[in-house]
mmCIF file of C-alpha atoms in Angstrom:
data_model
loop_
_atom_site.group_PDB
_atom_site.id
_atom_site.type_symbol
_atom_site.label_atom_id
_atom_site.label_comp_id
_atom_site.label_asym_id
_atom_site.label_seq_id
_atom_site.Cartn_x
_atom_site.Cartn_y
_atom_site.Cartn_z
ATOM 1 C CA MET U 1 140.083 -31.398 250.031
ATOM 2 C CA VAL U 2 141.013 -34.358 247.841
ATOM 3 C CA LEU U 3 138.233 -36.881 248.015
ATOM 4 C CA GLY U 4 139.179 -40.520 248.438
ATOM 5 C CA LYS U 5 137.655 -43.684 247.003
ATOM 6 C CA VAL U 6 135.922 -46.700 248.451
ATOM 7 C CA ARG U 7 138.322 -49.576 247.943
ATOM 8 C CA ALA U 8 136.192 -52.351 249.475
ATOM 9 C CA LEU U 9 132.829 -52.962 251.089
ATOM 10 C CA ALA U 10 132.349 -56.364 252.708
ATOM 11 C CA ILE U 11 130.017 -58.168 255.113
ATOM 12 C CA TYR U 12 131.223 -60.613 257.777
ATOM 13 C CA PHE U 13 129.113 -62.755 260.126
ATOM 14 C CA ASP U 14 130.222 -63.286 263.721
ATOM 15 C CA THR U 15 128.945 -66.866 264.106
ATOM 16 C CA LEU U 16 129.996 -69.690 261.773
ATOM 17 C CA ASN U 17 129.285 -73.407 261.972
ATOM 18 C CA GLU U 18 131.791 -76.266 261.769
ATOM 19 C CA HIS U 19 131.891 -75.894 257.980
ATOM 20 C CA ASN U 20 132.814 -72.207 258.304
ATOM 21 C CA LEU U 21 129.369 -71.129 257.068
ATOM 22 C CA PRO U 22 126.854 -68.760 258.688
ATOM 23 C CA ALA U 23 123.941 -71.024 259.671
ATOM 24 C CA TYR U 24 120.969 -70.111 261.875
ATOM 25 C CA SER U 25 117.466 -71.208 262.883
ATOM 26 C CA GLY U 26 114.245 -69.424 263.691
ATOM 27 C CA GLY U 27 114.614 -67.005 266.632
ATOM 28 C CA ASP U 28 118.440 -66.931 266.480
ATOM 29 C CA LEU U 29 120.443 -63.722 266.700
ATOM 30 C CA VAL U 30 122.261 -62.863 263.465
ATOM 31 C CA SER U 31 125.167 -60.502 264.034
ATOM 32 C CA GLY U 32 128.106 -59.313 262.019
ATOM 33 C CA ARG U 33 130.115 -56.378 260.709
ATOM 34 C CA VAL U 34 130.127 -54.240 257.630
ATOM 35 C CA VAL U 35 133.726 -53.325 256.777
ATOM 36 C CA VAL U 36 134.475 -50.265 254.631
ATOM 37 C CA GLU U 37 137.960 -49.567 253.330
ATOM 38 C CA VAL U 38 138.660 -46.085 251.886
ATOM 39 C CA THR U 39 141.835 -44.590 250.390
ATOM 40 C CA GLY U 40 141.111 -40.996 251.375
ATOM 41 C CA ASP U 41 138.452 -38.884 253.035
ATOM 42 C CA VAL U 42 135.074 -40.077 251.807
ATOM 43 C CA ARG U 43 131.847 -38.228 252.494
ATOM 44 C CA VAL U 44 128.976 -40.629 253.188
ATOM 45 C CA LYS U 45 125.268 -39.869 253.257
ATOM 46 C CA SER U 46 124.271 -43.227 254.754
ATOM 47 C CA LEU U 47 125.229 -46.849 255.178
ATOM 48 C CA ASP U 48 122.147 -49.062 255.190
ATOM 49 C CA ILE U 49 121.718 -52.797 255.621
ATOM 50 C CA THR U 50 118.724 -54.882 254.592
ATOM 51 C CA ALA U 51 118.161 -58.513 255.650
ATOM 52 C CA ARG U 52 115.687 -60.523 253.639
ATOM 53 C CA GLY U 53 114.466 -64.089 253.352
ATOM 54 C CA VAL U 54 112.339 -65.072 250.375
ATOM 55 C CA ALA U 55 110.968 -68.286 248.896
ATOM 56 C CA LYS U 56 110.469 -67.805 245.181
ATOM 57 C CA VAL U 57 109.050 -70.018 242.428
ATOM 58 C CA ARG U 58 109.274 -69.343 238.702
ATOM 59 C CA TRP U 59 108.859 -71.363 235.505
ATOM 60 C CA THR U 60 107.638 -70.787 231.960
ATOM 61 C CA GLU U 61 105.386 -72.875 229.739
ATOM 62 C CA SER U 62 104.751 -72.426 226.028
ATOM 63 C CA ARG U 63 101.462 -73.442 224.440
ATOM 64 C CA ASN U 64 100.259 -73.595 220.872
ATOM 65 C CA ALA U 65 97.250 -71.382 220.206
ATOM 66 C CA GLY U 66 96.771 -72.319 216.570
ATOM 67 C CA ALA U 67 98.526 -73.341 213.399
ATOM 68 C CA ASN U 68 101.061 -70.514 213.396
ATOM 69 C CA THR U 69 100.704 -68.873 216.796
ATOM 70 C CA ALA U 70 101.928 -69.674 220.295
ATOM 71 C CA TYR U 71 101.965 -67.941 223.631
ATOM 72 C CA THR U 72 104.107 -68.180 226.754
ATOM 73 C CA GLN U 73 102.686 -68.446 230.245
ATOM 74 C CA ASN U 74 104.818 -67.381 233.232
ATOM 75 C CA TYR U 75 104.194 -68.907 236.631
ATOM 76 C CA THR U 76 105.626 -66.905 239.518
ATOM 77 C CA GLU U 77 104.988 -66.961 243.253
ATOM 78 C CA GLU U 78 106.830 -65.497 246.236
ATOM 79 C CA VAL U 79 106.652 -65.826 250.026
ATOM 80 C CA GLU U 80 108.597 -63.484 252.312
ATOM 81 C CA TYR U 81 109.975 -64.808 255.606
ATOM 82 C CA LEU U 82 112.268 -61.974 256.688
ATOM 83 C CA HIS U 83 112.511 -58.216 256.068
ATOM 84 C CA HIS U 84 114.742 -56.152 258.343
ATOM 85 C CA CYS U 85 116.263 -52.714 257.658
ATOM 86 C CA ASP U 86 118.769 -50.698 259.655
ATOM 87 C CA THR U 87 120.866 -47.569 259.140
ATOM 88 C CA LEU U 88 124.462 -47.781 260.364
ATOM 89 C CA ILE U 89 125.518 -44.323 259.140
ATOM 90 C CA GLY U 90 122.994 -41.572 258.575
ATOM 91 C CA GLU U 91 122.074 -37.957 259.231
ATOM 92 C CA ASP U 92 120.948 -38.722 262.759
ATOM 93 C CA ARG U 93 124.423 -40.145 263.491
ATOM 94 C CA ASP U 94 126.374 -37.284 261.939
ATOM 95 C CA ALA U 95 129.116 -35.910 264.214
ATOM 96 C CA ASP U 96 131.846 -34.657 261.884
ATOM 97 C CA CYS U 97 129.936 -32.410 259.496
ATOM 98 C CA PRO U 98 126.593 -31.495 260.945
ATOM 99 C CA GLU U 99 126.319 -28.499 258.668
ATOM 100 C CA GLU U 100 126.321 -30.692 255.575
ATOM 101 C CA GLY U 101 124.484 -33.668 257.004
ATOM 102 C CA LEU U 102 127.312 -35.968 255.881
ATOM 103 C CA THR U 103 129.732 -38.294 257.649
ATOM 104 C CA VAL U 104 133.392 -38.266 256.653
ATOM 105 C CA LEU U 105 135.275 -41.566 256.643
ATOM 106 C CA HIS U 106 139.020 -41.042 256.925
ATOM 107 C CA PRO U 107 141.551 -43.304 255.156
ATOM 108 C CA GLY U 108 141.714 -46.858 256.463
ATOM 109 C CA LEU U 109 139.314 -49.588 257.599
ATOM 110 C CA HIS U 110 136.023 -48.814 259.276
ATOM 111 C CA GLU U 111 133.796 -51.456 260.915
ATOM 112 C CA PHE U 112 130.111 -51.067 261.678
ATOM 113 C CA ALA U 113 128.324 -53.746 263.697
ATOM 114 C CA PHE U 114 124.805 -54.961 262.942
ATOM 115 C CA SER U 115 122.481 -57.471 264.562
ATOM 116 C CA PHE U 116 118.894 -58.666 264.268
ATOM 117 C CA ASN U 117 116.773 -61.618 265.365
ATOM 118 C CA LEU U 118 115.202 -64.088 262.976
ATOM 119 C CA PRO U 119 111.414 -64.381 263.408
ATOM 120 C CA GLN U 120 110.117 -66.827 266.001
ATOM 121 C CA MET U 121 108.240 -68.876 263.431
ATOM 122 C CA ALA U 122 108.653 -71.873 261.152
ATOM 123 C CA LEU U 123 111.105 -70.643 258.525
ATOM 124 C CA ALA U 124 111.698 -72.506 255.293
ATOM 125 C CA THR U 125 115.101 -74.170 255.050
ATOM 126 C CA SER U 126 117.555 -72.639 252.570
ATOM 127 C CA PHE U 127 117.183 -74.461 249.264
ATOM 128 C CA GLU U 128 118.103 -74.181 245.587
ATOM 129 C CA GLY U 129 115.964 -76.130 243.092
ATOM 130 C CA LYS U 130 115.277 -76.202 239.379
ATOM 131 C CA HIS U 131 112.157 -74.006 239.469
ATOM 132 C CA GLY U 132 112.507 -72.252 242.805
ATOM 133 C CA SER U 133 114.660 -71.427 245.785
ATOM 134 C CA VAL U 134 114.645 -70.310 249.407
ATOM 135 C CA LYS U 135 117.339 -67.716 250.113
ATOM 136 C CA TYR U 136 118.342 -65.473 253.023
ATOM 137 C CA TRP U 137 120.828 -62.635 252.700
ATOM 138 C CA VAL U 138 122.173 -59.390 254.131
ATOM 139 C CA LYS U 139 122.735 -56.471 251.762
ATOM 140 C CA ALA U 140 124.769 -53.325 252.549
ATOM 141 C CA GLU U 141 124.532 -50.067 250.557
ATOM 142 C CA LEU U 142 126.935 -47.163 250.985
ATOM 143 C CA HIS U 143 125.406 -43.923 249.658
ATOM 144 C CA ARG U 144 127.584 -40.921 248.717
ATOM 145 C CA PRO U 145 126.513 -37.563 247.279
ATOM 146 C CA TRP U 146 126.456 -37.378 243.473
ATOM 147 C CA LEU U 147 127.777 -40.925 243.075
ATOM 148 C CA LEU U 148 126.267 -44.340 242.564
ATOM 149 C CA PRO U 149 125.917 -46.380 245.764
ATOM 150 C CA VAL U 150 128.432 -49.105 246.574
ATOM 151 C CA LYS U 151 126.706 -52.411 247.335
ATOM 152 C CA ALA U 152 127.668 -55.704 248.939
ATOM 153 C CA LYS U 153 125.518 -58.785 249.457
ATOM 154 C CA LYS U 154 126.147 -61.987 251.399
ATOM 155 C CA GLU U 155 123.869 -64.967 251.931
ATOM 156 C CA PHE U 156 123.444 -66.951 255.115
ATOM 157 C CA ILE U 157 121.872 -70.343 255.713
ATOM 158 C CA VAL U 158 118.700 -71.030 257.663
ATOM 159 C CA PHE U 159 117.732 -74.501 258.892
ATOM 160 C CA GLU U 160 114.224 -75.288 260.013
ATOM 161 C CA HIS U 161 115.147 -78.068 262.431
ATOM 162 C CA ILE U 162 113.418 -81.423 262.089
ATOM 163 C CA ASP U 163 113.889 -83.715 265.088
ATOM 164 C CA ILE U 164 113.711 -87.341 263.982
ATOM 165 C CA ASN U 165 113.361 -88.481 267.630
ATOM 166 C CA THR U 166 109.577 -88.017 267.549
ATOM 167 C CA PRO U 167 107.264 -91.066 267.744
ATOM 168 C CA LEU U 168 105.956 -90.429 264.224
ATOM 169 C CA LEU U 169 109.434 -90.479 262.679
ATOM 170 C CA LEU U 170 110.619 -93.421 264.807
ATOM 171 C CA ALA U 171 107.780 -95.657 263.612
ATOM 172 C CA PRO U 172 108.776 -98.529 261.261
ATOM 173 C CA GLN U 173 107.624 -98.429 257.625
ATOM 174 C CA ALA U 174 106.579 -101.615 255.847
ATOM 175 C CA GLY U 175 104.550 -102.901 252.930
ATOM 176 C CA THR U 176 103.727 -105.978 250.844
ATOM 177 C CA LYS U 177 102.772 -106.349 247.176
ATOM 178 C CA GLU U 178 102.215 -109.136 244.685
ATOM 179 C CA LYS U 179 102.006 -109.207 240.910
ATOM 180 C CA THR U 180 101.122 -111.854 238.327
ATOM 181 C CA LEU U 181 102.658 -111.618 234.849
ATOM 182 C CA CYS U 182 100.366 -112.347 231.925
ATOM 183 C CA CYS U 183 101.189 -112.813 228.244
ATOM 184 C CA TRP U 184 98.055 -113.137 226.129
ATOM 185 C CA PHE U 185 96.323 -116.271 227.424
ATOM 186 C CA CYS U 186 99.314 -117.608 229.312
ATOM 187 C CA ALA U 187 99.759 -116.537 232.914
ATOM 188 C CA SER U 188 102.827 -117.291 234.977
ATOM 189 C CA GLY U 189 103.092 -117.488 238.733
ATOM 190 C CA PRO U 190 103.099 -114.409 240.978
ATOM 191 C CA ILE U 191 106.018 -112.281 242.096
ATOM 192 C CA SER U 192 105.744 -111.182 245.724
ATOM 193 C CA LEU U 193 107.628 -108.404 247.504
ATOM 194 C CA SER U 194 107.715 -107.474 251.179
ATOM 195 C CA ALA U 195 109.883 -104.665 252.536
ATOM 196 C CA LYS U 196 110.447 -102.936 255.856
ATOM 197 C CA ILE U 197 112.716 -100.228 257.307
ATOM 198 C CA GLU U 198 113.371 -99.416 260.961
ATOM 199 C CA ARG U 199 111.959 -95.880 261.012
ATOM 200 C CA LYS U 200 110.718 -92.990 258.924
ATOM 201 C CA GLY U 201 113.183 -90.253 259.956
ATOM 202 C CA TYR U 202 116.868 -90.154 259.011
ATOM 203 C CA THR U 203 119.638 -87.580 258.726
ATOM 204 C CA PRO U 204 122.220 -87.173 255.938
ATOM 205 C CA GLY U 205 125.157 -89.538 256.355
ATOM 206 C CA GLU U 206 123.093 -92.314 257.962
ATOM 207 C CA SER U 207 122.441 -95.675 256.310
ATOM 208 C CA ILE U 208 118.977 -97.144 255.864
ATOM 209 C CA GLN U 209 118.686 -100.784 256.874
ATOM 210 C CA ILE U 210 116.369 -102.504 254.400
ATOM 211 C CA PHE U 211 114.716 -105.812 255.234
ATOM 212 C CA ALA U 212 113.069 -107.365 252.198
ATOM 213 C CA GLU U 213 111.758 -110.702 250.960
ATOM 214 C CA VAL U 214 111.278 -111.371 247.231
ATOM 215 C CA GLU U 215 109.778 -114.562 245.834
ATOM 216 C CA ASN U 216 109.810 -115.196 242.082
ATOM 217 C CA CYS U 217 107.268 -117.734 240.885
ATOM 218 C CA SER U 218 107.194 -116.294 237.350
ATOM 219 C CA SER U 219 109.007 -117.582 234.278
ATOM 220 C CA ARG U 220 111.366 -114.574 234.082
ATOM 221 C CA VAL U 221 114.600 -113.651 235.778
ATOM 222 C CA VAL U 222 113.979 -110.587 237.963
ATOM 223 C CA VAL U 223 116.278 -108.328 239.974
ATOM 224 C CA PRO U 224 115.373 -106.737 243.350
ATOM 225 C CA LYS U 225 116.536 -103.138 243.718
ATOM 226 C CA ALA U 226 116.146 -100.133 246.026
ATOM 227 C CA ALA U 227 116.449 -96.396 245.333
ATOM 228 C CA LEU U 228 116.126 -93.187 247.345
ATOM 229 C CA TYR U 229 114.390 -90.366 245.450
ATOM 230 C CA GLN U 230 114.015 -86.664 246.185
ATOM 231 C CA THR U 231 110.827 -85.023 244.926
ATOM 232 C CA GLN U 232 110.728 -81.244 244.495
ATOM 233 C CA THR U 233 107.268 -79.731 244.050
ATOM 234 C CA PHE U 234 106.754 -76.068 243.132
ATOM 235 C CA TYR U 235 103.388 -74.262 243.309
ATOM 236 C CA ALA U 236 102.388 -71.055 241.532
ATOM 237 C CA LYS U 237 99.008 -69.668 240.420
ATOM 238 C CA GLY U 238 97.212 -72.815 241.502
ATOM 239 C CA LYS U 239 99.453 -75.102 239.453
ATOM 240 C CA GLY U 240 102.224 -77.460 240.502
ATOM 241 C CA LYS U 241 105.479 -78.488 238.889
ATOM 242 C CA GLU U 242 107.216 -81.671 240.079
ATOM 243 C CA ILE U 243 110.828 -82.771 239.682
ATOM 244 C CA GLN U 244 112.081 -86.165 240.881
ATOM 245 C CA GLN U 245 115.787 -86.889 241.301
ATOM 246 C CA LEU U 246 117.635 -90.096 242.149
ATOM 247 C CA VAL U 247 119.680 -89.670 245.325
ATOM 248 C CA SER U 248 121.089 -93.146 245.975
ATOM 249 C CA ASN U 249 120.414 -96.745 244.935
ATOM 250 C CA LEU U 250 121.493 -100.357 245.339
ATOM 251 C CA ARG U 251 120.972 -103.627 243.474
ATOM 252 C CA GLY U 252 120.393 -107.208 244.564
ATOM 253 C CA ASP U 253 121.285 -110.469 242.835
ATOM 254 C CA PRO U 254 119.294 -111.746 239.811
ATOM 255 C CA LEU U 255 116.509 -114.043 240.906
ATOM 256 C CA PRO U 256 115.667 -117.047 238.626
ATOM 257 C CA GLN U 257 112.314 -118.757 238.406
ATOM 258 C CA GLY U 258 111.153 -120.446 241.586
ATOM 259 C CA LYS U 259 113.762 -118.792 243.792
ATOM 260 C CA SER U 260 113.491 -116.320 246.659
ATOM 261 C CA GLN U 261 115.868 -113.731 248.103
ATOM 262 C CA SER U 262 116.050 -112.069 251.521
ATOM 263 C CA TRP U 263 117.703 -108.793 252.512
ATOM 264 C CA GLU U 264 118.671 -108.985 256.163
ATOM 265 C CA GLY U 265 119.346 -105.303 256.742
ATOM 266 C CA LYS U 266 120.915 -104.313 253.419
ATOM 267 C CA MET U 267 122.464 -100.849 253.840
ATOM 268 C CA LEU U 268 121.640 -97.851 251.628
ATOM 269 C CA LYS U 269 123.695 -94.762 252.557
ATOM 270 C CA ILE U 270 122.126 -91.300 252.474
ATOM 271 C CA PRO U 271 124.489 -88.765 250.865
ATOM 272 C CA PRO U 272 124.587 -85.057 251.874
ATOM 273 C CA VAL U 273 121.168 -83.780 250.787
ATOM 274 C CA SER U 274 118.842 -80.948 251.709
ATOM 275 C CA PRO U 275 116.503 -81.630 254.660
ATOM 276 C CA SER U 276 112.836 -82.162 253.946
ATOM 277 C CA ILE U 277 110.812 -78.963 253.418
ATOM 278 C CA LEU U 278 107.255 -79.633 254.530
ATOM 279 C CA ASP U 279 105.809 -76.309 255.776
ATOM 280 C CA CYS U 280 106.550 -73.910 252.898
ATOM 281 C CA PRO U 281 103.333 -73.158 250.941
ATOM 282 C CA ILE U 282 105.027 -72.914 247.525
ATOM 283 C CA ILE U 283 107.984 -75.349 247.758
ATOM 284 C CA LYS U 284 107.982 -78.931 249.031
ATOM 285 C CA VAL U 285 111.006 -81.227 249.280
ATOM 286 C CA GLU U 286 110.086 -84.822 250.088
ATOM 287 C CA TYR U 287 111.866 -88.166 250.044
ATOM 288 C CA VAL U 288 110.729 -91.708 249.329
ATOM 289 C CA LEU U 289 112.483 -95.069 249.425
ATOM 290 C CA MET U 290 111.470 -97.263 246.495
ATOM 291 C CA VAL U 291 112.004 -100.997 246.990
ATOM 292 C CA TYR U 292 111.135 -102.683 243.726
ATOM 293 C CA VAL U 293 111.570 -105.736 241.531
ATOM 294 C CA ASP U 294 112.956 -105.014 238.059
ATOM 295 C CA ILE U 295 110.977 -107.204 235.631
ATOM 296 C CA PRO U 296 112.381 -107.380 232.067
ATOM 297 C CA GLY U 297 109.684 -106.657 229.511
ATOM 298 C CA GLY U 298 107.104 -105.712 232.132
ATOM 299 C CA LEU U 299 106.113 -103.091 234.662
ATOM 300 C CA ASN U 300 108.161 -103.152 237.832
ATOM 301 C CA LEU U 301 106.665 -104.317 241.110
ATOM 302 C CA SER U 302 107.439 -101.554 243.602
ATOM 303 C CA LEU U 303 106.803 -100.412 247.174
ATOM 304 C CA SER U 304 107.037 -96.747 248.224
ATOM 305 C CA LEU U 305 108.161 -96.083 251.793
ATOM 306 C CA PRO U 306 108.037 -92.341 252.647
ATOM 307 C CA LEU U 307 110.995 -90.815 254.483
ATOM 308 C CA VAL U 308 111.725 -87.540 256.251
ATOM 309 C CA ILE U 309 115.288 -86.204 256.163
ATOM 310 C CA GLY U 310 115.832 -84.244 259.372
ATOM 311 C CA THR U 311 118.535 -82.113 260.959
ATOM 312 C CA ILE U 312 118.619 -83.429 264.559
ATOM 313 C CA PRO U 313 120.132 -86.938 264.587
ATOM 314 C CA LEU U 314 118.938 -89.936 266.524
ATOM 315 C CA TYR U 315 119.723 -89.944 270.243
ATOM 316 C CA ALA U 316 121.708 -92.889 271.613
ATOM 317 C CA SER U 317 118.866 -94.082 273.863
ATOM 318 C CA ALA U 318 116.353 -93.702 271.056
ATOM 319 C CA SER U 319 118.671 -95.637 268.764
ATOM 320 C CA ARG U 320 118.901 -98.515 271.223
ATOM 321 C CA THR U 321 115.142 -98.555 271.784
ATOM 322 C CA SER U 322 114.496 -98.366 268.062
ATOM 323 C CA SER U 323 116.952 -101.190 267.433
ATOM 324 C CA ILE U 324 115.387 -103.436 270.074
ATOM 325 C CA SER U 325 111.844 -102.771 268.887
ATOM 326 C CA SER U 326 112.939 -103.193 265.295
ATOM 327 C CA ASN U 327 114.564 -106.544 266.032
ATOM 328 C CA CYS U 328 111.456 -107.774 267.822
ATOM 329 C CA SER U 329 109.143 -106.612 265.060
ATOM 330 C CA THR U 330 111.530 -107.949 262.418
ATOM 331 C CA MET U 331 111.382 -111.423 263.985
ATOM 332 C CA SER U 332 107.622 -111.519 263.703
ATOM 333 C CA TRP U 333 107.686 -109.909 260.259
ATOM 334 C CA LEU U 334 110.138 -112.515 258.939
ATOM 335 C CA GLY U 335 107.870 -115.322 260.127
ATOM 336 C CA LEU U 336 109.526 -116.098 263.454
ATOM 337 C CA SER U 337 106.203 -116.264 265.252
ATOM 338 C CA ASP U 338 107.400 -118.452 268.144
ATOM 339 C CA PRO U 339 108.433 -116.275 271.074
ATOM 340 C CA PRO U 340 111.732 -117.035 272.817
ATOM 341 C CA GLU U 341 111.595 -119.546 275.665
ATOM 342 C CA ALA U 342 110.810 -117.936 278.998
ATOM 343 C CA PRO U 343 113.260 -118.419 281.891
ATOM 344 C CA PRO U 344 112.287 -121.070 284.495
ATOM 345 C CA SER U 345 110.325 -119.937 287.502
ATOM 346 C CA TYR U 346 111.504 -120.467 291.066
ATOM 347 C CA SER U 347 108.777 -122.989 291.635
ATOM 348 C CA ASP U 348 110.366 -125.241 289.008
ATOM 349 C CA LEU U 349 113.662 -125.492 290.891
ATOM 350 C CA ALA U 350 114.142 -128.933 292.437
ATOM 351 C CA ILE U 351 115.134 -127.602 295.862
ATOM 352 C CA SER U 352 112.875 -128.356 298.785
ATOM 353 C CA GLU U 353 112.307 -126.211 301.824
ATOM 354 C CA SER U 354 113.780 -128.876 304.071
ATOM 355 C CA HIS U 355 116.979 -128.780 301.993
ATOM 356 C CA ARG U 356 117.105 -125.021 302.488
ATOM 357 C CA ARG U 357 116.841 -125.391 306.278
ATOM 358 C CA ASP U 358 119.595 -127.988 306.323
ATOM 359 C CA CYS U 359 121.858 -125.618 304.419
ATOM 360 C CA LEU U 360 121.127 -122.800 306.853
ATOM 361 C CA ARG U 361 121.726 -125.007 309.916
ATOM 362 C CA GLY U 362 124.949 -126.236 308.384
ATOM 363 C CA CYS U 363 126.140 -122.678 307.913
ATOM 364 C CA ASP U 364 125.283 -121.898 311.572
ATOM 365 C CA ARG U 365 127.224 -124.913 312.838
ATOM 366 C CA HIS U 366 130.310 -123.999 310.872
ATOM 367 C CA ASP U 367 130.117 -120.415 312.076
ATOM 368 C CA SER U 368 129.893 -121.433 315.739
ATOM 369 C CA GLY U 369 132.580 -124.103 315.480
ATOM 370 C CA GLY U 370 135.174 -121.816 313.969
ATOM 371 C CA GLU U 371 136.142 -124.316 311.268
ATOM 372 C CA ASP U 372 138.114 -123.594 308.158
ATOM 373 C CA PRO U 373 136.362 -120.850 306.119
ATOM 374 C CA ALA U 374 137.069 -122.826 302.932
ATOM 375 C CA SER U 375 134.612 -125.503 304.041
ATOM 376 C CA VAL U 376 131.863 -122.887 304.326
ATOM 377 C CA LEU U 377 132.363 -122.001 300.638
ATOM 378 C CA THR U 378 130.481 -125.188 299.744
ATOM 379 C CA TYR U 379 127.373 -123.947 301.536
ATOM 380 C CA ILE U 380 127.733 -120.419 300.159
ATOM 381 C CA THR U 381 128.018 -121.735 296.615
ATOM 382 C CA GLU U 382 125.017 -123.972 297.080
ATOM 383 C CA PHE U 383 123.029 -121.210 298.713
ATOM 384 C CA ARG U 384 123.770 -118.942 295.752
ATOM 385 C CA TYR U 385 121.429 -120.932 293.536
ATOM 386 C CA LEU U 386 118.612 -121.243 296.021
ATOM 387 C CA PRO U 387 115.340 -119.372 295.405
ATOM 388 C CA PRO U 388 114.466 -116.448 297.658
ATOM 389 C CA PRO U 389 112.582 -117.309 300.873
ATOM 390 C CA LEU U 390 108.829 -117.568 300.701
ATOM 391 C CA TYR U 391 107.005 -114.469 301.806
ATOM 392 C CA SER U 392 105.082 -114.759 305.054
ATOM 393 C CA GLU U 393 103.843 -112.308 307.641
ATOM 394 C CA VAL U 394 104.702 -114.889 310.341
ATOM 395 C CA ASP U 395 108.395 -115.359 311.000
ATOM 396 C CA PRO U 396 109.160 -119.031 310.105
ATOM 397 C CA TYR U 397 112.322 -118.939 312.262
ATOM 398 C CA PRO U 398 111.425 -117.138 315.510
ATOM 399 C CA ALA U 399 114.231 -116.184 317.879
ATOM 400 C CA PRO U 400 114.553 -118.475 320.933
ATOM 401 C CA VAL U 401 113.227 -117.119 324.245
ATOM 402 C CA GLU U 402 113.876 -118.080 327.862
ATOM 403 C CA GLU U 403 111.929 -117.641 331.027
ATOM 404 C CA CYS U 404 112.894 -114.850 333.382
ATOM 405 C CA GLY U 405 110.315 -115.645 336.024
ATOM 406 C CA SER U 406 107.147 -117.588 336.686
ATOM 407 C CA SER U 407 104.907 -115.223 334.717
ATOM 408 C CA ASP U 408 107.520 -113.206 332.707
ATOM 409 C CA VAL U 409 108.496 -114.306 329.209
ATOM 410 C CA ARG U 410 111.069 -111.954 327.701
ATOM 411 C CA ARG U 411 113.641 -111.931 324.926
ATOM 412 C CA PRO U 412 117.164 -113.030 325.979
ATOM 413 C CA ASP U 413 118.600 -109.603 325.571
ATOM 414 C CA THR U 414 116.041 -108.096 327.954
ATOM 415 C CA CYS U 415 116.393 -110.694 330.706
ATOM 416 C CA PRO U 416 118.098 -109.231 333.821
ATOM 417 C CA SER U 417 121.229 -110.927 335.046
ATOM 418 C CA ARG U 418 121.091 -112.810 338.307
#
């Protein structure tokens, strides 16, 4: 028998997202197919798949130990989130050659389905950083007698969902700072900065509305700015390594001495970035909005407003509520302490009770007389602006009654006809 060759070994996932990528969350079912293409009869011992998810941190530091010596310290840490193994072809599945314990694949394409569930736990979101990563993958190995195994590996994405519709992430973030510039014995006036954003949680693609007030009483020309930073923190062997990256920024107008500047909802767009990673013990991904005043020749005056980048966007109702509450709080924050004028009460309307009764009697007369309906429109229009009737347990307009006998007093509709 002429033995064939393995032309291709590939892995395909059944479920793809809108970007044509395999993306899942904790507890989801991951399913797919391992496709083997052979050119002739191929004897196979086993076809195994392994699914793994690992968060790994690694960096190296060099230290001087003396005049001519140095040593290198490696920092490595690993956390495993997923480990699943399965055998798609093996001795227990052998049907063609039980005497040899092998399975023969005939020329053509062969598909073998696989499936497994992700753990019902908080999984770390897939991430690739400078000193560490979080990766999930499926690996297939085709074992043949007396030959090296054929391997294929394909990664899939895992999102640990963060819902920004929680009260904590819908809460506004605000702060105020002031700084006085000094040069030897000469001190200039203070520079003050106040900043506020609508909420703490956002999703990629949204824009952050920044409300800020900057007052420059110093002798220098300053520039208000804002920047969104991503901070990656890696932990290994009790030590941390931090990397900060600029994600997005904006710039205000230069502010001369004695001038002030207000940002009435200046927009800073969030580009496509990785969601926050808060629950992984060895990798953290956090975000902060820095609103600051750039001071030439001095240290900047800055405010740090922490953010959380989530995966579940803001609901429409939550957006409206957040907008209303933000507008109300923004009015007070910007110094508009006077509340809006309340609507007038019914007691303030200059319409007396006697006027009401006249209107009602007028309507009754027109109804009974069968006059032109257009003339009644005057009373209807006037009645439209009248206050509601006063509440009373005693009917102020009792129905008329008539006597039906010397001692009988009944309602008209119950009086017998004579």
